[in-house]
mmCIF file of C-alpha atoms and ligand atoms in Angstrom:
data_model
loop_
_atom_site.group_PDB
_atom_site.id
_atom_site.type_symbol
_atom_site.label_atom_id
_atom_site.label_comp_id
_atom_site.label_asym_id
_atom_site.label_seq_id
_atom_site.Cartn_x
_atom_site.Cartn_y
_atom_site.Cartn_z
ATOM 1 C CA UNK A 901 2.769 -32.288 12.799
ATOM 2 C CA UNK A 902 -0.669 -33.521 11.891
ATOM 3 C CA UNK A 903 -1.143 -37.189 11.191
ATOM 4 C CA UNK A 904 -1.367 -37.389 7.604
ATOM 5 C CA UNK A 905 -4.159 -40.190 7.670
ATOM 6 C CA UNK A 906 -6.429 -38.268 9.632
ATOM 7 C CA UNK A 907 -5.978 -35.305 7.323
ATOM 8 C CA UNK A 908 -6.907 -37.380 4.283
ATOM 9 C CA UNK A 909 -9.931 -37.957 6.449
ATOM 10 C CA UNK A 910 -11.142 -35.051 7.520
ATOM 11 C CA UNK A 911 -10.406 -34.033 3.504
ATOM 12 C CA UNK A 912 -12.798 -36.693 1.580
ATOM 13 C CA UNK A 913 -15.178 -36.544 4.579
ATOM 14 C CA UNK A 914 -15.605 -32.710 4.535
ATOM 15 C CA UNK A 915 -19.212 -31.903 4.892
ATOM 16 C CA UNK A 916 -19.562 -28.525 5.934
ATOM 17 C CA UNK A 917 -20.672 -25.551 3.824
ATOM 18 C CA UNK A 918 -19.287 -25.331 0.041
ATOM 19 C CA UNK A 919 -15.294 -24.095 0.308
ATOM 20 C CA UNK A 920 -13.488 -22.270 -2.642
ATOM 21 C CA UNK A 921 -9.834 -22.338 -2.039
ATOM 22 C CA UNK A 922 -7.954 -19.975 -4.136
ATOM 23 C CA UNK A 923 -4.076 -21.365 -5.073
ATOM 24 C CA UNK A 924 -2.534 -17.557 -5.934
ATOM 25 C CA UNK A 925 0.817 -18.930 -7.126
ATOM 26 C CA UNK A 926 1.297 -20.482 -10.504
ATOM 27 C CA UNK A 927 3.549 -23.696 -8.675
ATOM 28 C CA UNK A 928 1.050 -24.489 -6.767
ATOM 29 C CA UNK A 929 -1.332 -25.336 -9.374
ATOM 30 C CA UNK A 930 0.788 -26.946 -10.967
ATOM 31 C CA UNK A 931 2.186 -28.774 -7.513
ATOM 32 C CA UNK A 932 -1.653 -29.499 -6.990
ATOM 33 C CA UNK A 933 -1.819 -31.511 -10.333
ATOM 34 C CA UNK A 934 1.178 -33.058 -9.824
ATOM 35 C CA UNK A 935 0.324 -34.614 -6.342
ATOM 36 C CA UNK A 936 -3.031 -35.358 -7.592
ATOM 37 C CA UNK A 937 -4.571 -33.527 -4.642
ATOM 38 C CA UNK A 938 -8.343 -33.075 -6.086
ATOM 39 C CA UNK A 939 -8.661 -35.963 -6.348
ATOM 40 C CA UNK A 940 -8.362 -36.044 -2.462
ATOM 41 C CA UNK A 941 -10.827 -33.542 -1.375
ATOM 42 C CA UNK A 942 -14.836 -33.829 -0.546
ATOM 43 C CA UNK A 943 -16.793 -32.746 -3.774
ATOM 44 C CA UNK A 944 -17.623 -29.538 -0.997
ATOM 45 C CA UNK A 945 -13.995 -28.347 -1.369
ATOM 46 C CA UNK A 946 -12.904 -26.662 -4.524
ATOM 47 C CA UNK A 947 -9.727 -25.793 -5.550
ATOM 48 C CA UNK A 948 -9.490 -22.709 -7.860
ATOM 49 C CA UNK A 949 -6.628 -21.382 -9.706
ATOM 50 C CA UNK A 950 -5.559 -17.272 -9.155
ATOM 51 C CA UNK A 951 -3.173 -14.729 -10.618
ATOM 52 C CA UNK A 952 -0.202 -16.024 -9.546
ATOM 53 C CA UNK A 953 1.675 -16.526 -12.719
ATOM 54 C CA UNK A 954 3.781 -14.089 -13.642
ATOM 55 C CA UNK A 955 4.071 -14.715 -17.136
ATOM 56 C CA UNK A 956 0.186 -15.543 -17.669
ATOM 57 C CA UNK A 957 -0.397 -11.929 -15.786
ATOM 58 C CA UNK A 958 1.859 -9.485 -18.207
ATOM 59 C CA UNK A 959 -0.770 -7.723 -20.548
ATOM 60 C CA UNK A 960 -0.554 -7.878 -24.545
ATOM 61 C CA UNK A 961 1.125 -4.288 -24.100
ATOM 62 C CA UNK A 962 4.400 -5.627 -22.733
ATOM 63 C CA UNK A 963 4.849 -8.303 -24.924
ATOM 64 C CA UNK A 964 4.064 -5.453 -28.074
ATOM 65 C CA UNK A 965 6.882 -3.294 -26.730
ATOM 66 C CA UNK A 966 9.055 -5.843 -26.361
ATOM 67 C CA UNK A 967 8.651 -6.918 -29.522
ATOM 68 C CA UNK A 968 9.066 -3.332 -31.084
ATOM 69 C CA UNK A 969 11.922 -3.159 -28.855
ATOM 70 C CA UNK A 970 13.586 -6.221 -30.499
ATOM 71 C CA UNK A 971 12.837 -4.993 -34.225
ATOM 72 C CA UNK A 972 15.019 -1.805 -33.642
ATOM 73 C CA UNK A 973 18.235 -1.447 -35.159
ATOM 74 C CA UNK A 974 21.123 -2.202 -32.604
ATOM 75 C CA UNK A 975 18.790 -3.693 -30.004
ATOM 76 C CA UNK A 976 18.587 -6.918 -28.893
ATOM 77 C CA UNK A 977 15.490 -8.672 -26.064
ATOM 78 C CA UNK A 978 16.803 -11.101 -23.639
ATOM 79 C CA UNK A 979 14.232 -13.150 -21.953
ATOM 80 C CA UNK A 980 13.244 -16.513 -19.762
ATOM 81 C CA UNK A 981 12.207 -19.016 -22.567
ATOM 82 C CA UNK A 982 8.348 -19.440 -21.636
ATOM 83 C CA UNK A 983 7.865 -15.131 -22.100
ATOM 84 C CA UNK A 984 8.777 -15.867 -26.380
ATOM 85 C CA UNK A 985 5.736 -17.989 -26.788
ATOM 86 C CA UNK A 986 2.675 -15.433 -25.231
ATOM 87 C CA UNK A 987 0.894 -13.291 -27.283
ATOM 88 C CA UNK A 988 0.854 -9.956 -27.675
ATOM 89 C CA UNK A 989 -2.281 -8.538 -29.672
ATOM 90 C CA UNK A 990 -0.771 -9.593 -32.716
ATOM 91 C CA UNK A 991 2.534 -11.733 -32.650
ATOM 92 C CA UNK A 992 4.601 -13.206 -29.808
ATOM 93 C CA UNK A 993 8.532 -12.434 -29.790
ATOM 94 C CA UNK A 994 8.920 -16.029 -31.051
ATOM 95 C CA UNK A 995 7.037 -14.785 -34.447
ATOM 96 C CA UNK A 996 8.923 -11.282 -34.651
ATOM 97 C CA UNK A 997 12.197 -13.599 -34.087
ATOM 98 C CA UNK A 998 11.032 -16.120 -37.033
ATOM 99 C CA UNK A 999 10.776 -12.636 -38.822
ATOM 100 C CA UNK A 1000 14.792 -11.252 -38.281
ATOM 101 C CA UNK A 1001 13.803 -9.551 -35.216
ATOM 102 C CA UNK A 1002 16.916 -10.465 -32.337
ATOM 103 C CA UNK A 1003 15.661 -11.905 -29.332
ATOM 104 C CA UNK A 1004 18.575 -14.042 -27.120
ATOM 105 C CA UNK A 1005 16.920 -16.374 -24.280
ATOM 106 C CA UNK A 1006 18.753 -16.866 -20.704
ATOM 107 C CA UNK A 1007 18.616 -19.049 -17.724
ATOM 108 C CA UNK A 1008 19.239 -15.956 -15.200
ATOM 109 C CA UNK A 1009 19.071 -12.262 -15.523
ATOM 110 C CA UNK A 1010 22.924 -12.223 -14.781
ATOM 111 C CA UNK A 1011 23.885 -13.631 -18.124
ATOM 112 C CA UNK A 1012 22.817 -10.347 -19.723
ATOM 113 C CA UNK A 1013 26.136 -9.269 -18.224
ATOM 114 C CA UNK A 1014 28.952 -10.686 -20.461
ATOM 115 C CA UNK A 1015 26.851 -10.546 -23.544
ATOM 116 C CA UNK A 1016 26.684 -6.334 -22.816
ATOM 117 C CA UNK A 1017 30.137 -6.327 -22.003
ATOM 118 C CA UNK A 1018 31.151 -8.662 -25.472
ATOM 119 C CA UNK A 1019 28.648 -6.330 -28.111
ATOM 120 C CA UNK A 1020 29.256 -2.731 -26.543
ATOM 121 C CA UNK A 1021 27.278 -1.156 -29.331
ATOM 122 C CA UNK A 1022 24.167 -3.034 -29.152
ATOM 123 C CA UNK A 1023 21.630 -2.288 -26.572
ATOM 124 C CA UNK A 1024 20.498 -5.147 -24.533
ATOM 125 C CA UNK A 1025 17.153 -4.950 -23.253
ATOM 126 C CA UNK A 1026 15.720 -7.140 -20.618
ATOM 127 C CA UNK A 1027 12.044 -9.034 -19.671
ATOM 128 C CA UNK A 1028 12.024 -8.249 -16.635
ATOM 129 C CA UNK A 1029 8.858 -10.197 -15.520
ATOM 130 C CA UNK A 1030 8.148 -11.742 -11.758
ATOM 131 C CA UNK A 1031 6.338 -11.423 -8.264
ATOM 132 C CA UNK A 1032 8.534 -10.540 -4.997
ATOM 133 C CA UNK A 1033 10.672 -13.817 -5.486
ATOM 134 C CA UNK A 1034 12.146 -12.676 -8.639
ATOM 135 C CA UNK A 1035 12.850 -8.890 -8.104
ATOM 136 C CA UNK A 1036 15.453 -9.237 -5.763
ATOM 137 C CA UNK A 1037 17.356 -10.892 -8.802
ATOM 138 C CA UNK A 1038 16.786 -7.981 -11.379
ATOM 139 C CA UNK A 1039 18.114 -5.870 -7.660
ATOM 140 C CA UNK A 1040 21.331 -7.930 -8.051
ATOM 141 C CA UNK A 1041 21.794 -7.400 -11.574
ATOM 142 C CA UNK A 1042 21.225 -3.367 -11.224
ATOM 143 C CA UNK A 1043 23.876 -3.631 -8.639
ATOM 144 C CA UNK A 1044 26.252 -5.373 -10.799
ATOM 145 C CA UNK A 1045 25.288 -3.168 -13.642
ATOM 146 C CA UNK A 1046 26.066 0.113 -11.805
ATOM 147 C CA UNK A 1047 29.306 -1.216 -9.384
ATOM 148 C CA UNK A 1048 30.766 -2.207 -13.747
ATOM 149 C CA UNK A 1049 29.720 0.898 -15.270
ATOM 150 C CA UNK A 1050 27.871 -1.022 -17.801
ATOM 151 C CA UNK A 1051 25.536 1.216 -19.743
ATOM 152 C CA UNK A 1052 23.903 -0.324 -22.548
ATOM 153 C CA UNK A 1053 21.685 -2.568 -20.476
ATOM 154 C CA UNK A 1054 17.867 -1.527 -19.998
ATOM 155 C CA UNK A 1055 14.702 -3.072 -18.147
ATOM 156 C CA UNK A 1056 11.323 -3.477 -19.398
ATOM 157 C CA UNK A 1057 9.568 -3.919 -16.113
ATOM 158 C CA UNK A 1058 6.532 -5.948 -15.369
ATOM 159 C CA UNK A 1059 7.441 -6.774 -12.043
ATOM 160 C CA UNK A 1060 4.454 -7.359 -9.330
ATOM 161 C CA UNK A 1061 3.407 -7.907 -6.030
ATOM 162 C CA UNK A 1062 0.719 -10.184 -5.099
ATOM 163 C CA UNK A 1063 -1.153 -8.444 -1.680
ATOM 164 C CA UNK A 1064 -2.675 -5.880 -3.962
ATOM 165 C CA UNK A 1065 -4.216 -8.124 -6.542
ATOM 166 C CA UNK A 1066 -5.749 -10.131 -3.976
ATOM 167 C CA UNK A 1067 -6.827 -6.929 -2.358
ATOM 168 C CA UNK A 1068 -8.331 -6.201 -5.813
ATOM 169 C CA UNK A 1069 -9.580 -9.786 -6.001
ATOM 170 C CA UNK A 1070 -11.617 -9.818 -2.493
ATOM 171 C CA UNK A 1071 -13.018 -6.198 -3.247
ATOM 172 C CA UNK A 1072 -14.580 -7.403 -6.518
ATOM 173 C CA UNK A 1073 -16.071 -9.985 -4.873
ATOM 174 C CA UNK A 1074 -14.511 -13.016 -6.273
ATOM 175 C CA UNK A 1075 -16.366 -16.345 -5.008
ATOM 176 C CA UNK A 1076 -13.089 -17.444 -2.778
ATOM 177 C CA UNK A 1077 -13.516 -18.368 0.922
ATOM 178 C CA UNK A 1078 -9.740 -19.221 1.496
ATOM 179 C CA UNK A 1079 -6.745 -18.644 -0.411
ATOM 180 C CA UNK A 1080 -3.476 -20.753 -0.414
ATOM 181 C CA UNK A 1081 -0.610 -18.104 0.440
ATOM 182 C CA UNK A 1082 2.414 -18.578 -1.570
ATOM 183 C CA UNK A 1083 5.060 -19.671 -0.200
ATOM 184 C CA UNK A 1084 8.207 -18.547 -2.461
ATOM 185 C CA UNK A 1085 7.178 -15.185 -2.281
ATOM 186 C CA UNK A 1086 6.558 -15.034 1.230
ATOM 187 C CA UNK A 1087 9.581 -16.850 1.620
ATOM 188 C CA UNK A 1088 10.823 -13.022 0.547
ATOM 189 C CA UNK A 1089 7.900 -10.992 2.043
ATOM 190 C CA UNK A 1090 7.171 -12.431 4.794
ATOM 191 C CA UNK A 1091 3.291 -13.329 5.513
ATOM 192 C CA UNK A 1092 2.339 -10.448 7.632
ATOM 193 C CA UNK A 1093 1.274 -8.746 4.531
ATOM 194 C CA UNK A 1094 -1.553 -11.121 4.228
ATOM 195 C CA UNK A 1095 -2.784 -9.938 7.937
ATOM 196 C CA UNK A 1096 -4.590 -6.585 6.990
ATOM 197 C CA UNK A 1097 -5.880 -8.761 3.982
ATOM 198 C CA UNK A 1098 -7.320 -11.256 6.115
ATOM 199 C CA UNK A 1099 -8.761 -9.543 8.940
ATOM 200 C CA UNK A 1100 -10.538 -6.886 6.346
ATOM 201 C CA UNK A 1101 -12.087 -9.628 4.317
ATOM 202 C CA UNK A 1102 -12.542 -12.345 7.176
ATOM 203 C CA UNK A 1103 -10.595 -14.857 5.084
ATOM 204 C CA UNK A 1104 -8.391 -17.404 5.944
ATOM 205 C CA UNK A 1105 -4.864 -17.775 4.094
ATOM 206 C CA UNK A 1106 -2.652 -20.624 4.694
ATOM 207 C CA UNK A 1107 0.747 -19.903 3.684
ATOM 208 C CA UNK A 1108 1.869 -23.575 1.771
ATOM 209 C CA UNK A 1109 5.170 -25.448 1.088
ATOM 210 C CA UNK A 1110 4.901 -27.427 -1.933
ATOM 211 C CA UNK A 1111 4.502 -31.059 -0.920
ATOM 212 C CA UNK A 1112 1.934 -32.848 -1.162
ATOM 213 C CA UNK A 1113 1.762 -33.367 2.033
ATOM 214 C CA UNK A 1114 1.901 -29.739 2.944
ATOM 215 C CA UNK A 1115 -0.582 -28.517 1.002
ATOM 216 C CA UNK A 1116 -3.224 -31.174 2.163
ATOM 217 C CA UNK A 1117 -2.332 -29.931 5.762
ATOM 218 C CA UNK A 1118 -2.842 -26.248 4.692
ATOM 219 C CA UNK A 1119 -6.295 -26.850 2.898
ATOM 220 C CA UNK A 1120 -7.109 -28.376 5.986
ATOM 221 C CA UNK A 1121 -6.158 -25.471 8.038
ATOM 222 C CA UNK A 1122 -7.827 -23.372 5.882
ATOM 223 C CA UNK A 1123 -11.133 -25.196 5.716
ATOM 224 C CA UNK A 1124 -11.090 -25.422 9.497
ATOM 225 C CA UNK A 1125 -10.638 -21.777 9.708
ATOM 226 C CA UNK A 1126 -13.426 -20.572 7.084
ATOM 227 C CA UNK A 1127 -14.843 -17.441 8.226
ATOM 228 C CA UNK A 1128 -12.328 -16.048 10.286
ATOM 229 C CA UNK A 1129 -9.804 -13.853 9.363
ATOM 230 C CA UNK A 1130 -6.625 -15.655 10.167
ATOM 231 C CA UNK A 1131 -2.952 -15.928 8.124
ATOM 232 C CA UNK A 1132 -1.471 -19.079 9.523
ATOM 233 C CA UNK A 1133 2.242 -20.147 8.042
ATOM 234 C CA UNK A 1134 1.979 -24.534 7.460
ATOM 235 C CA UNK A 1135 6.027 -23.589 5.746
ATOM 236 C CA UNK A 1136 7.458 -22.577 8.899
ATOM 237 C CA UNK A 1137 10.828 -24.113 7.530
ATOM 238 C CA UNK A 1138 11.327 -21.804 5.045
ATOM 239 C CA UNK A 1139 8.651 -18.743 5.806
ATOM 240 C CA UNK A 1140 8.674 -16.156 8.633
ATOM 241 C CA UNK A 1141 6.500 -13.702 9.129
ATOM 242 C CA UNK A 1142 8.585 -10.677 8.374
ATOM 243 C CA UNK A 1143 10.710 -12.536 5.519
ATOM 244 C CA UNK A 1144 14.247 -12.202 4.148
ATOM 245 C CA UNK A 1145 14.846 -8.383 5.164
ATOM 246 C CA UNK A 1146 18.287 -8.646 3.007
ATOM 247 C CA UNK A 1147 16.389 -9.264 0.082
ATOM 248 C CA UNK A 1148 13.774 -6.503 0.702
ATOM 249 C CA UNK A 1149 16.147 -3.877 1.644
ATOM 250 C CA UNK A 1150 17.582 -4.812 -1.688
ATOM 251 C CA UNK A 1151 14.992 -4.805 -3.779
ATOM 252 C CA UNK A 1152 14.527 -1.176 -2.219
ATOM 253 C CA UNK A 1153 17.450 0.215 -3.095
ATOM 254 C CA UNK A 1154 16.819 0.037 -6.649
ATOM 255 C CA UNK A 1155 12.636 -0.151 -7.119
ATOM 256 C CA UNK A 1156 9.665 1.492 -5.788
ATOM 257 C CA UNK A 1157 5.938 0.877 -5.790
ATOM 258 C CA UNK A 1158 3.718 1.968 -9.088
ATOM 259 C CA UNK A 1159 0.543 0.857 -10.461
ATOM 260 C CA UNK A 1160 0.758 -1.904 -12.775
ATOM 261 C CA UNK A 1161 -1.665 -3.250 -15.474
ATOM 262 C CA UNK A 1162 -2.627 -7.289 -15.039
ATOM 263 C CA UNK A 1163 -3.145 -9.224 -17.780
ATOM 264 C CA UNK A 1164 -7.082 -9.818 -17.475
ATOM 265 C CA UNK A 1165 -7.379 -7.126 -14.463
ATOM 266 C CA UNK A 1166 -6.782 -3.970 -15.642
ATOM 267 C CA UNK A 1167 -4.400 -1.576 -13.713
ATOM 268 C CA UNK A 1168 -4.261 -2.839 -9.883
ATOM 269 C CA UNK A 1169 -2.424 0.974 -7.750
ATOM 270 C CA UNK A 1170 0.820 -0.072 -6.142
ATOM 271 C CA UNK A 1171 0.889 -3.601 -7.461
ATOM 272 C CA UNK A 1172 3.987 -2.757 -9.482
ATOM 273 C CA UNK A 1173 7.307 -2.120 -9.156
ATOM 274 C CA UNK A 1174 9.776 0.153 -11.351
ATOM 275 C CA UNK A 1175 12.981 1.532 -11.102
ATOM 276 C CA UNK A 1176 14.007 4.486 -8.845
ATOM 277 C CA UNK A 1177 14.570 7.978 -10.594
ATOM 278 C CA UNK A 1178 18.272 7.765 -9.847
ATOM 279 C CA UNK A 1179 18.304 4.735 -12.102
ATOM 280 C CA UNK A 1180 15.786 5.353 -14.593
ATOM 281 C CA UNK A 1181 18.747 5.752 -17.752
ATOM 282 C CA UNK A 1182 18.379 1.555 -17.278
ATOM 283 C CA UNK A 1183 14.279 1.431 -18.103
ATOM 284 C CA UNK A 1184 13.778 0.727 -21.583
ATOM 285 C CA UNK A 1185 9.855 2.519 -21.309
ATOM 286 C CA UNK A 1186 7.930 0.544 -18.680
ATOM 287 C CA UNK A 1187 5.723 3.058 -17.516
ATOM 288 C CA UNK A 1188 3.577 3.771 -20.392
ATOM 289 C CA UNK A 1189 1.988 -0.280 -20.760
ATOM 290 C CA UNK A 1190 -1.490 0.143 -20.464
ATOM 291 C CA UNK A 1191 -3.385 -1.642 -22.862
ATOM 292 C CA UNK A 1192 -3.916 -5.363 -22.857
ATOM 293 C CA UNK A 1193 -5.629 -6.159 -25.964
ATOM 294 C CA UNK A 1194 -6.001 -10.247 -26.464
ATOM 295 C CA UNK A 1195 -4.951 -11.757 -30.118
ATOM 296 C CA UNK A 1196 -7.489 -14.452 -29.770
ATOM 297 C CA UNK A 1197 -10.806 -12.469 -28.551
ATOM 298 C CA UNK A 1198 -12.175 -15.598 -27.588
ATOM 299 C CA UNK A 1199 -9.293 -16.171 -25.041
ATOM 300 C CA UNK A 1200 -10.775 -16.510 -21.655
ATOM 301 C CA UNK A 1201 -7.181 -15.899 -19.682
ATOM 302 C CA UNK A 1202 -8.581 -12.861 -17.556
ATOM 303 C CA UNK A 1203 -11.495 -15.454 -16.032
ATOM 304 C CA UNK A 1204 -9.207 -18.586 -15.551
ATOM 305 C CA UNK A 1205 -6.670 -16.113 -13.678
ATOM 306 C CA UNK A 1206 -9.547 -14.749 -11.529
ATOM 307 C CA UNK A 1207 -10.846 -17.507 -11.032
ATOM 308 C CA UNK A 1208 -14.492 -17.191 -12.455
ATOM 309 C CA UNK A 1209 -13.812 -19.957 -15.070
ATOM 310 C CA UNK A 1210 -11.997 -23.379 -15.138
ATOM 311 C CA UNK A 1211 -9.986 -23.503 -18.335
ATOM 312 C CA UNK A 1212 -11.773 -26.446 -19.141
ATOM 313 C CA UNK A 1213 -14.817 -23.866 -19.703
ATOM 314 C CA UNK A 1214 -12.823 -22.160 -22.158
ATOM 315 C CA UNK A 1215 -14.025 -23.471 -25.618
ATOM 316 C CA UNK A 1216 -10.762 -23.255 -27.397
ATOM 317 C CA UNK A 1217 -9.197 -25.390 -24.785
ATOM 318 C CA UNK A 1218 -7.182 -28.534 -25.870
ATOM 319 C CA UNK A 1219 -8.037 -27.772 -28.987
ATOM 320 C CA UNK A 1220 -7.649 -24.692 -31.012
ATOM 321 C CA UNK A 1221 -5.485 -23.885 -28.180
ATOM 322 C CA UNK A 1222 -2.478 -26.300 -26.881
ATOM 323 C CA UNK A 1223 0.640 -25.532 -25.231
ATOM 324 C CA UNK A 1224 1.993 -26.049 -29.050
ATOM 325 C CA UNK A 1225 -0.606 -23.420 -30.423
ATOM 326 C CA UNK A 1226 -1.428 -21.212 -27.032
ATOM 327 C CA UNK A 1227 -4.394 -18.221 -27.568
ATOM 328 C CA UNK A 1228 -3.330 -17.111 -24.443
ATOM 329 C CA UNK A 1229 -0.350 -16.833 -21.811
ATOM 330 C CA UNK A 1230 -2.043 -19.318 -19.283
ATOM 331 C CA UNK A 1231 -1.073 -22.333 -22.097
ATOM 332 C CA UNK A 1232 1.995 -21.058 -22.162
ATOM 333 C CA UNK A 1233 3.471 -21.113 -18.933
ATOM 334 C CA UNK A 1234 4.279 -24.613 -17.118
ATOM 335 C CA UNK A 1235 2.682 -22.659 -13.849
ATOM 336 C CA UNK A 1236 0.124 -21.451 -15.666
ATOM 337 C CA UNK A 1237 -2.815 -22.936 -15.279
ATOM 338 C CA UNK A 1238 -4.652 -23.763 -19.064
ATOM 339 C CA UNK A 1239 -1.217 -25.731 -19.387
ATOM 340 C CA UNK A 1240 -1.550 -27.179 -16.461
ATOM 341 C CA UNK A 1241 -4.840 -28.594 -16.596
ATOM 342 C CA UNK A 1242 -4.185 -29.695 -19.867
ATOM 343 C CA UNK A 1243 -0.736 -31.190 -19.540
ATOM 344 C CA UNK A 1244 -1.642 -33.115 -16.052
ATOM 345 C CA UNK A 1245 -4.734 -34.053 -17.099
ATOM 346 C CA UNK A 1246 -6.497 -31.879 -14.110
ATOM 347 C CA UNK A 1247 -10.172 -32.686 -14.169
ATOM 348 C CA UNK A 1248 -11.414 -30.135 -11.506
HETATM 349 FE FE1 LIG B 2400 -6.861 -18.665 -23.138
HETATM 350 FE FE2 LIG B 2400 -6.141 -21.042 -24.127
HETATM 351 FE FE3 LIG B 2400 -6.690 -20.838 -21.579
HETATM 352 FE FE4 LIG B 2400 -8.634 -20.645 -23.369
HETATM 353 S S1 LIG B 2400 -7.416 -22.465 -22.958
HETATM 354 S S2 LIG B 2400 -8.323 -19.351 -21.571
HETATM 355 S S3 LIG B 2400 -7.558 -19.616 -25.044
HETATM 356 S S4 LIG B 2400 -5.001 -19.818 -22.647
#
């Protein structure tokens, strides 16, 4: 283990060539914030925030459908509580509920169960939003679903997976020499998907805990290894390289790879991931979501998540838009990272 002292060191006395360090997932920004780690680094190190929250990343599209979806007679949307609050292009489901529209919010995908089983006659249609982390869940409630006979229980899917939007990001040319690696989902994936990524771009990844402590030893890592093409895993506890095969093999079983449109990024090929044709009687019309149309046109979500603007740059920040009043999903969100910023007082 590296001695934390000299780490803090070699951090505020950094004085090699200008770093951007990409944080892909939304709890690390927010971890970032929290540990006041900015405030740590050499004004040559930059922290920039990526596409890693799932809710900030579902296009206007979804949130429409869902929405339409929760206006129909007989229906009713179950959701996390922070997906109510995003925009579509018009409304959010928090406006359309204010309106007699029925939208029920959960803790866990599971409790969808005994509400199905208690209202036979309604159709119960689920948000199914998250990265690698969350779809094994959505696996496990497809299993439960199918093993009860349960019919009147759909998905609307927005479910991703993070190597190909940082494929997308590196081919654009977005201005990152390093990313943070995220280290819940590759608790699931594993970080050898990161490898190709690496070696084809000649960019470092760390793969982060959560700590403070480990993330100032993975920036350090990182910066130490600009310019090569190295993955290198600073959450050995709880990462491996290959991942939690259970989960994977699970997640199989009931979804495949598809393209999938990104809130800000357009349609990203194999990003996605959407039921199996044997199960496709449980998809409530996921594969038709392609437009992603902002309500506030002066929103600028799709920079902040690729990191070509700080929210801070966005002039509705703070105050047309507040986590009260959010333009866009990344106010929304407590990983996203306009809420962030705002909330924890983030200067960078
Ligand atoms: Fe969008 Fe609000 Fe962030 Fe501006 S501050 S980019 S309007 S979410």
């Amino acid at each position: 283990m590296a001695d934390l002292d000299s780490v803090k060191r070699f951090l505020k006395n950094y004085d090699g060539p200008e770093m951007n360090i990409m944080e892909i997932c939304g709890s690390h920004t927010a971890a970032i914030a929290k540990n006041g780690i900015p405030s740590l680094l050499s004004p040559k190190i930059h922290l920039i925030s990526g596409p890693g929250c799932p809710v900030c990343v579902t296009p206007s599209s979804y949130i429409d459908r869902l929405i339409s979806l929760a206006g129909m007679k007989g229906h009713c949307v179950v959701t996390f509580g922070d997906l109510i609050r995003v925009p579509g292009s018009g409304e959010s489901l928090a406006s359309a509920r204010g309106k007699g529209a029925r939208v029920a919010m959960v803790y866990s995908p599971m409790d969808i169960i005994p509400m199905a089983e208690k209202e036979p006659e309604t159709i119960f249609v689920f948000a199914a939003v998250g990265f690698e982390t969350t779809t094994p869940v959505y696996a496990l409630l497809m299993q439960e679903l199918t093993e009860k006979k349960i019919t009147n229980v759909r998905l609307l899917t927005a479910l991703k997976t993070m190597p190909p939007v940082v494929e997308k990001l590196c081919g654009d040319g977005a201005p990152v020499n390093g990313f943070l690696a995220p280290g819940h989902v590759c608790t699931v994936s594993g970080y050898a998907a990161y490898e190709p990524l690496a070696e084809k771009y000649g960019i470092p990844f760390g793969v982060a805990g959560f700590s403070g402590q480990g993330l100032l030893i993975a920036i350090t890592g990182i910066v130490k290894n600009c310019g090569k093409g190295v993955v290198k895993n600073y959450y050995p506890m709880v990462v491996s390289r290959e991942g939690n095969r259970e989960a994977q093999t699970l997640t199989d079983r009931y979804f495949e790879p598809a393209p999938a449109v990104w809130r800000g990024l357009g349609m990203i090929e194999g990003s996605g991931r959407v039921l199996r044709e044997p199960y496709r009687e449980y998809d409530a019309g996921s594969f038709d979501l392609t437009e992603d149309r902002q309500a506030n046109p002066a929103c600028r979500c799709s920079e902040v998540l690729t990191g070509r603007v700080r929210p801070r740059e966005c002039p509705l920040f703070g105050k047309v838009c507040t986590p009260m009043t959010p333009q866009g999903a990344c106010m929304v969100s407590q990983e996203g990272s306009c809420f962030t910023y705002l909330t924890a007082g983030r200067r960078d």
